[in-house]
Tab-separated table of N, CA and C in Angstrom:
chain	number	residue	atom	x	y	z
A	5	UNK	N	0.845	-1.187	0.000
A	5	UNK	CA	0.000	0.000	0.000
A	5	UNK	C	0.886	1.245	0.000
A	6	UNK	N	0.618	2.128	-0.926
A	6	UNK	CA	1.396	3.357	-1.035
A	6	UNK	C	0.957	4.339	0.038
A	7	UNK	N	1.921	4.824	0.797
A	7	UNK	CA	1.608	5.773	1.859
A	7	UNK	C	2.696	6.811	2.015
A	8	UNK	N	2.265	8.014	2.351
A	8	UNK	CA	3.162	9.075	2.791
A	8	UNK	C	2.658	9.520	4.150
A	9	UNK	N	3.556	9.529	5.123
A	9	UNK	CA	3.154	9.879	6.484
A	9	UNK	C	4.032	11.018	6.986
A	10	UNK	N	3.393	12.163	7.250
A	10	UNK	CA	4.122	13.315	7.773
A	10	UNK	C	4.215	13.244	9.295
A	11	UNK	N	5.244	13.867	9.815
A	11	UNK	CA	5.415	14.005	11.255
A	11	UNK	C	6.286	15.231	11.520
A	12	UNK	N	6.328	15.630	12.784
A	12	UNK	CA	7.189	16.736	13.171
A	12	UNK	C	6.487	18.060	13.396
A	13	UNK	N	5.190	18.092	13.135
A	13	UNK	CA	4.458	19.326	13.382
A	13	UNK	C	4.275	19.581	14.870
A	14	UNK	N	3.752	20.753	15.180
A	14	UNK	CA	3.510	21.081	16.579
A	14	UNK	C	3.329	22.561	16.772
A	15	UNK	N	3.367	22.961	18.036
A	15	UNK	CA	3.219	24.362	18.418
A	15	UNK	C	4.604	24.939	18.688
A	16	UNK	N	4.892	26.069	18.081
A	16	UNK	CA	6.190	26.698	18.256
A	16	UNK	C	6.001	28.207	18.326
A	17	UNK	N	6.871	28.868	19.059
A	17	UNK	CA	6.795	30.319	19.164
A	17	UNK	C	7.361	30.976	17.900
A	18	UNK	N	6.922	32.185	17.621
A	18	UNK	CA	7.513	32.909	16.488
A	18	UNK	C	9.033	32.975	16.622
A	19	UNK	N	9.702	32.745	15.499
A	19	UNK	CA	11.151	32.705	15.507
A	19	UNK	C	11.731	31.322	15.739
A	20	UNK	N	10.892	30.399	16.104
A	20	UNK	CA	11.346	29.040	16.383
A	20	UNK	C	11.508	28.208	15.127
A	21	UNK	N	11.845	26.942	15.333
A	21	UNK	CA	12.110	26.028	14.217
A	21	UNK	C	11.367	24.713	14.409
A	22	UNK	N	11.054	24.104	13.301
A	22	UNK	CA	10.507	22.755	13.271
A	22	UNK	C	11.105	22.031	12.069
A	23	UNK	N	11.191	20.730	12.190
A	23	UNK	CA	11.619	19.913	11.065
A	23	UNK	C	10.531	18.883	10.771
A	24	UNK	N	9.909	19.033	9.623
A	24	UNK	CA	8.895	18.080	9.202
A	24	UNK	C	9.549	16.924	8.460
A	25	UNK	N	9.015	15.743	8.675
A	25	UNK	CA	9.466	14.564	7.947
A	25	UNK	C	8.278	13.953	7.222
A	26	UNK	N	8.592	13.268	6.151
A	26	UNK	CA	7.560	12.580	5.380
A	26	UNK	C	8.133	11.225	4.995
A	27	UNK	N	7.595	10.169	5.584
A	27	UNK	CA	8.087	8.817	5.341
A	27	UNK	C	7.233	8.133	4.279
A	28	UNK	N	7.907	7.586	3.289
A	28	UNK	CA	7.211	6.901	2.208
A	28	UNK	C	7.248	5.393	2.427
A	29	UNK	N	6.164	4.741	2.119
A	29	UNK	CA	6.124	3.281	2.176
A	29	UNK	C	5.297	2.765	1.001
A	30	UNK	N	5.615	1.561	0.576
A	30	UNK	CA	4.886	0.960	-0.535
A	30	UNK	C	5.439	1.333	-1.900
A	31	UNK	N	6.410	2.215	-1.947
A	31	UNK	CA	7.043	2.578	-3.207
A	31	UNK	C	8.392	3.228	-2.910
A	32	UNK	N	9.252	3.260	-3.913
A	32	UNK	CA	10.545	3.911	-3.736
A	32	UNK	C	10.432	5.379	-4.130
A	33	UNK	N	11.439	6.150	-3.746
A	33	UNK	CA	11.453	7.563	-4.104
A	33	UNK	C	12.222	7.820	-5.387
A	34	UNK	N	12.700	6.762	-6.018
A	34	UNK	CA	13.406	6.929	-7.284
A	34	UNK	C	12.467	7.537	-8.319
A	35	UNK	N	12.971	8.548	-9.014
A	35	UNK	CA	12.195	9.241	-10.045
A	35	UNK	C	10.863	9.780	-9.509
A	36	UNK	N	10.868	10.203	-8.265
A	36	UNK	CA	9.688	10.823	-7.687
A	36	UNK	C	10.019	12.265	-7.334
A	37	UNK	N	9.304	13.186	-7.927
A	37	UNK	CA	9.389	14.566	-7.471
A	37	UNK	C	8.548	14.688	-6.204
A	38	UNK	N	8.997	15.519	-5.291
A	38	UNK	CA	8.326	15.664	-4.001
A	38	UNK	C	7.964	17.126	-3.781
A	39	UNK	N	6.805	17.324	-3.201
A	39	UNK	CA	6.398	18.676	-2.874
A	39	UNK	C	5.875	18.762	-1.461
A	40	UNK	N	6.040	19.912	-0.859
A	40	UNK	CA	5.410	20.239	0.423
A	40	UNK	C	4.388	21.336	0.164
A	41	UNK	N	3.191	21.134	0.681
A	41	UNK	CA	2.100	22.078	0.530
A	41	UNK	C	1.545	22.408	1.906
A	42	UNK	N	0.789	23.471	1.984
A	42	UNK	CA	0.144	23.807	3.246
A	42	UNK	C	-1.210	24.423	2.986
A	43	UNK	N	-2.065	24.278	3.986
A	43	UNK	CA	-3.396	24.864	3.894
A	43	UNK	C	-3.788	25.414	5.249
A	44	UNK	N	-4.018	26.708	5.275
A	44	UNK	CA	-4.466	27.378	6.489
A	44	UNK	C	-5.992	27.425	6.486
A	45	UNK	N	-6.608	27.560	7.657
A	45	UNK	CA	-8.074	27.621	7.731
A	45	UNK	C	-8.642	28.726	6.858
A	46	UNK	N	-9.612	28.379	6.039
A	46	UNK	CA	-10.250	29.364	5.201
A	46	UNK	C	-9.464	29.771	3.972
A	47	UNK	N	-8.326	29.125	3.748
A	47	UNK	CA	-7.496	29.476	2.601
A	47	UNK	C	-7.294	28.266	1.700
A	48	UNK	N	-6.905	28.527	0.476
A	48	UNK	CA	-6.623	27.445	-0.455
A	48	UNK	C	-5.261	26.835	-0.147
A	49	UNK	N	-5.108	25.574	-0.558
A	49	UNK	CA	-3.817	24.916	-0.408
A	49	UNK	C	-2.799	25.604	-1.300
A	50	UNK	N	-1.600	25.774	-0.790
A	50	UNK	CA	-0.557	26.433	-1.562
A	50	UNK	C	0.737	25.639	-1.513
A	51	UNK	N	1.497	25.782	-2.563
A	51	UNK	CA	2.789	25.118	-2.623
A	51	UNK	C	3.791	25.855	-1.756
A	52	UNK	N	4.538	25.120	-0.967
A	52	UNK	CA	5.559	25.706	-0.099
A	52	UNK	C	6.948	25.502	-0.691
A	53	UNK	N	7.228	24.259	-1.072
A	53	UNK	CA	8.542	23.926	-1.582
A	53	UNK	C	8.432	22.625	-2.376
A	54	UNK	N	9.392	22.417	-3.264
A	54	UNK	CA	9.406	21.183	-4.049
A	54	UNK	C	10.841	20.831	-4.386
A	55	UNK	N	11.070	19.547	-4.645
A	55	UNK	CA	12.415	19.077	-4.948
A	55	UNK	C	12.336	18.037	-6.051
A	56	UNK	N	13.281	18.118	-6.973
A	56	UNK	CA	13.295	17.179	-8.086
A	56	UNK	C	13.727	15.791	-7.612
A	57	UNK	N	13.574	14.804	-8.478
A	57	UNK	CA	13.843	13.441	-8.050
A	57	UNK	C	15.303	13.227	-7.689
A	58	UNK	N	16.211	13.982	-8.326
A	58	UNK	CA	17.628	13.832	-7.989
A	58	UNK	C	18.017	14.601	-6.738
A	59	UNK	N	17.167	15.549	-6.358
A	59	UNK	CA	17.503	16.398	-5.227
A	59	UNK	C	18.306	17.633	-5.605
A	60	UNK	N	18.661	17.726	-6.871
A	60	UNK	CA	19.518	18.833	-7.313
A	60	UNK	C	18.735	20.135	-7.436
A	61	UNK	N	17.520	20.035	-7.920
A	61	UNK	CA	16.723	21.235	-8.200
A	61	UNK	C	15.618	21.403	-7.175
A	62	UNK	N	15.484	22.631	-6.695
A	62	UNK	CA	14.481	22.918	-5.682
A	62	UNK	C	13.691	24.169	-6.029
A	63	UNK	N	12.543	24.273	-5.373
A	63	UNK	CA	11.671	25.435	-5.523
A	63	UNK	C	11.178	25.847	-4.136
A	64	UNK	N	11.087	27.156	-3.922
A	64	UNK	CA	10.507	27.682	-2.681
A	64	UNK	C	9.587	28.846	-3.041
A	65	UNK	N	8.470	28.914	-2.352
A	65	UNK	CA	7.641	30.091	-2.545
A	65	UNK	C	8.372	31.275	-1.904
A	66	UNK	N	8.114	32.445	-2.405
A	66	UNK	CA	8.877	33.621	-1.980
A	66	UNK	C	8.843	33.839	-0.470
A	67	UNK	N	7.709	33.593	0.139
A	67	UNK	CA	7.561	33.916	1.559
A	67	UNK	C	8.374	33.006	2.478
A	68	UNK	N	8.900	31.895	1.959
A	68	UNK	CA	9.680	30.988	2.816
A	68	UNK	C	11.148	30.921	2.396
A	69	UNK	N	11.505	31.597	1.329
A	69	UNK	CA	12.901	31.571	0.863
A	69	UNK	C	13.831	32.084	1.954
A	70	UNK	N	14.921	31.372	2.164
A	70	UNK	CA	15.876	31.749	3.190
A	70	UNK	C	15.525	31.255	4.570
A	71	UNK	N	14.299	30.724	4.739
A	71	UNK	CA	13.879	30.228	6.052
A	71	UNK	C	13.648	28.719	6.034
A	72	UNK	N	13.146	28.201	4.934
A	72	UNK	CA	12.826	26.777	4.820
A	72	UNK	C	13.850	26.090	3.916
A	73	UNK	N	14.115	24.829	4.227
A	73	UNK	CA	15.007	24.019	3.392
A	73	UNK	C	14.385	22.646	3.175
A	74	UNK	N	14.249	22.281	1.915
A	74	UNK	CA	13.710	20.966	1.564
A	74	UNK	C	14.870	20.022	1.271
A	75	UNK	N	14.724	18.774	1.653
A	75	UNK	CA	15.756	17.787	1.366
A	75	UNK	C	15.118	16.405	1.283
A	76	UNK	N	15.906	15.459	0.810
A	76	UNK	CA	15.392	14.111	0.678
A	76	UNK	C	16.516	13.103	0.916
A	77	UNK	N	16.117	11.955	1.439
A	77	UNK	CA	17.038	10.839	1.623
A	77	UNK	C	16.361	9.636	0.988
A	78	UNK	N	16.701	9.365	-0.254
A	78	UNK	CA	16.014	8.288	-0.975
A	78	UNK	C	16.268	6.928	-0.345
A	79	UNK	N	17.459	6.736	0.210
A	79	UNK	CA	17.773	5.451	0.837
A	79	UNK	C	16.869	5.192	2.042
A	80	UNK	N	16.569	6.255	2.776
A	80	UNK	CA	15.683	6.129	3.942
A	80	UNK	C	14.219	6.328	3.558
A	81	UNK	N	13.983	6.660	2.286
A	81	UNK	CA	12.620	6.908	1.798
A	81	UNK	C	11.932	7.987	2.629
A	82	UNK	N	12.658	9.023	2.918
A	82	UNK	CA	12.149	10.089	3.775
A	82	UNK	C	12.465	11.454	3.177
A	83	UNK	N	11.487	12.327	3.272
A	83	UNK	CA	11.639	13.711	2.832
A	83	UNK	C	11.601	14.622	4.051
A	84	UNK	N	12.217	15.779	3.933
A	84	UNK	CA	12.296	16.683	5.072
A	84	UNK	C	11.971	18.115	4.639
A	85	UNK	N	11.445	18.855	5.608
A	85	UNK	CA	11.279	20.295	5.427
A	85	UNK	C	11.732	20.956	6.717
A	86	UNK	N	12.920	21.552	6.677
A	86	UNK	CA	13.439	22.282	7.827
A	86	UNK	C	12.877	23.697	7.771
A	87	UNK	N	12.204	24.089	8.834
A	87	UNK	CA	11.560	25.389	8.872
A	87	UNK	C	12.149	26.206	10.012
A	88	UNK	N	12.804	27.290	9.677
A	88	UNK	CA	13.420	28.176	10.661
A	88	UNK	C	12.737	29.538	10.637
A	89	UNK	N	12.975	30.315	11.668
A	89	UNK	CA	12.422	31.671	11.765
A	89	UNK	C	10.929	31.668	11.461
A	90	UNK	N	10.227	30.767	12.088
A	90	UNK	CA	8.808	30.618	11.794
A	90	UNK	C	8.007	31.847	12.202
A	91	UNK	N	6.977	32.108	11.413
A	91	UNK	CA	6.108	33.264	11.627
A	91	UNK	C	4.673	32.784	11.829
A	92	UNK	N	3.846	33.571	12.468
A	92	UNK	CA	2.437	33.168	12.653
A	92	UNK	C	1.755	32.836	11.327
A	93	UNK	N	2.114	33.507	10.270
A	93	UNK	CA	1.497	33.246	8.969
A	93	UNK	C	1.927	31.912	8.362
A	94	UNK	N	2.858	31.220	8.993
A	94	UNK	CA	3.224	29.872	8.546
A	94	UNK	C	2.285	28.811	9.131
A	95	UNK	N	1.408	29.230	10.022
A	95	UNK	CA	0.467	28.299	10.635
A	95	UNK	C	-0.440	27.682	9.579
A	96	UNK	N	-0.459	26.352	9.539
A	96	UNK	CA	-1.249	25.628	8.546
A	96	UNK	C	-1.081	24.133	8.772
A	97	UNK	N	-1.871	23.353	8.059
A	97	UNK	CA	-1.618	21.916	7.950
A	97	UNK	C	-0.670	21.731	6.777
A	98	UNK	N	0.408	21.022	7.015
A	98	UNK	CA	1.422	20.797	5.990
A	98	UNK	C	1.304	19.371	5.449
A	99	UNK	N	1.357	19.282	4.125
A	99	UNK	CA	1.232	18.005	3.445
A	99	UNK	C	2.451	17.758	2.565
A	100	UNK	N	2.871	16.500	2.485
A	100	UNK	CA	3.855	16.145	1.475
A	100	UNK	C	3.141	15.372	0.371
A	101	UNK	N	3.716	15.429	-0.808
A	101	UNK	CA	3.121	14.774	-1.963
A	101	UNK	C	4.224	14.277	-2.887
A	102	UNK	N	3.900	13.257	-3.670
A	102	UNK	CA	4.887	12.651	-4.566
A	102	UNK	C	4.261	12.336	-5.918
A	103	UNK	N	5.081	12.410	-6.944
A	103	UNK	CA	4.642	12.040	-8.292
A	103	UNK	C	5.846	11.495	-9.051
A	104	UNK	N	5.597	10.456	-9.850
A	104	UNK	CA	6.663	9.906	-10.643
A	104	UNK	C	6.882	10.782	-11.866
A	105	UNK	N	8.155	11.057	-12.166
A	105	UNK	CA	8.468	11.873	-13.323
A	105	UNK	C	9.856	11.534	-13.837
A	106	UNK	N	10.018	11.650	-15.150
A	106	UNK	CA	11.330	11.464	-15.764
A	106	UNK	C	12.098	12.771	-15.846
A	107	UNK	N	11.424	13.872	-15.547
A	107	UNK	CA	12.045	15.184	-15.662
A	107	UNK	C	12.601	15.605	-14.304
A	108	UNK	N	13.833	16.046	-14.307
A	108	UNK	CA	14.512	16.384	-13.054
A	108	UNK	C	14.266	17.842	-12.679
A	109	UNK	N	12.982	18.172	-12.514
A	109	UNK	CA	12.594	19.519	-12.127
A	109	UNK	C	11.658	19.451	-10.928
A	110	UNK	N	11.698	20.463	-10.067
A	110	UNK	CA	10.710	20.508	-8.994
A	110	UNK	C	9.335	20.842	-9.575
A	111	UNK	N	8.312	20.321	-8.981
A	111	UNK	CA	6.949	20.532	-9.467
A	111	UNK	C	6.145	21.248	-8.403
A	112	UNK	N	5.658	22.435	-8.750
A	112	UNK	CA	4.954	23.248	-7.765
A	112	UNK	C	3.441	23.098	-7.783
A	113	UNK	N	2.889	22.584	-8.871
A	113	UNK	CA	1.434	22.522	-9.008
A	113	UNK	C	0.873	21.293	-8.309
A	114	UNK	N	-0.084	21.511	-7.414
A	114	UNK	CA	-0.620	20.404	-6.619
A	114	UNK	C	-1.334	19.367	-7.482
A	115	UNK	N	-1.943	19.803	-8.591
A	115	UNK	CA	-2.699	18.855	-9.402
A	115	UNK	C	-1.804	17.847	-10.108
A	116	UNK	N	-0.508	18.105	-10.134
A	116	UNK	CA	0.428	17.172	-10.774
A	116	UNK	C	0.713	15.948	-9.897
A	117	UNK	N	0.418	16.042	-8.614
A	117	UNK	CA	0.829	15.006	-7.675
A	117	UNK	C	-0.198	13.884	-7.541
A	118	UNK	N	0.327	12.669	-7.411
A	118	UNK	CA	-0.525	11.487	-7.309
A	118	UNK	C	-0.714	10.988	-5.888
A	119	UNK	N	0.304	11.149	-5.070
A	119	UNK	CA	0.277	10.584	-3.720
A	119	UNK	C	0.380	11.709	-2.698
A	120	UNK	N	-0.452	11.610	-1.666
A	120	UNK	CA	-0.510	12.643	-0.637
A	120	UNK	C	-0.480	12.023	0.749
A	121	UNK	N	0.145	12.734	1.666
A	121	UNK	CA	0.081	12.351	3.058
A	121	UNK	C	-1.163	12.914	3.707
A	122	UNK	N	-1.336	12.604	4.996
A	122	UNK	CA	-2.544	13.026	5.714
A	122	UNK	C	-2.401	14.404	6.325
A	123	UNK	N	-1.182	14.901	6.363
A	123	UNK	CA	-0.949	16.247	6.879
A	123	UNK	C	-0.506	16.264	8.327
A	124	UNK	N	0.227	17.308	8.678
A	124	UNK	CA	0.644	17.536	10.065
A	124	UNK	C	0.459	19.011	10.383
A	125	UNK	N	-0.089	19.290	11.560
A	125	UNK	CA	-0.422	20.662	11.939
A	125	UNK	C	0.816	21.398	12.435
A	126	UNK	N	1.016	22.579	11.909
A	126	UNK	CA	2.059	23.486	12.391
A	126	UNK	C	1.368	24.749	12.884
A	127	UNK	N	1.594	25.090	14.140
A	127	UNK	CA	1.006	26.289	14.722
A	127	UNK	C	2.123	27.162	15.276
A	128	UNK	N	2.181	28.384	14.798
A	128	UNK	CA	3.194	29.337	15.244
A	128	UNK	C	2.484	30.433	16.025
A	129	UNK	N	2.710	30.433	17.322
A	129	UNK	CA	1.983	31.366	18.173
A	129	UNK	C	2.734	31.575	19.480
A	130	UNK	N	2.610	32.776	20.012
A	130	UNK	CA	3.221	33.050	21.314
A	130	UNK	C	2.209	32.830	22.429
């Protein structure tokens, strides 16, 4: 059974850090582009970051550039999103997603993805 399971969310004060993980099971991460998305209450889901299947190419939305870092460990079948200098506006449910692709580019569009995790809540508040 194909699964993506996020973990690492929680409550953190502004300026703090969290590291989200996304563990894949039932399939390998070879030739899989990975994306992190988030959805805040009352808002549409938005792309946060994405990484190509090789890990060489990455994408970040402007509001998280310099604060978030996406990475992957294909051997461990795990994806990561290191989030530093967190702000209240980063509060959302964060999802990881995967799609098989032959192109070594990050994919930002949510409709391109086939596999989704259940999400993990990130709350940034004092």
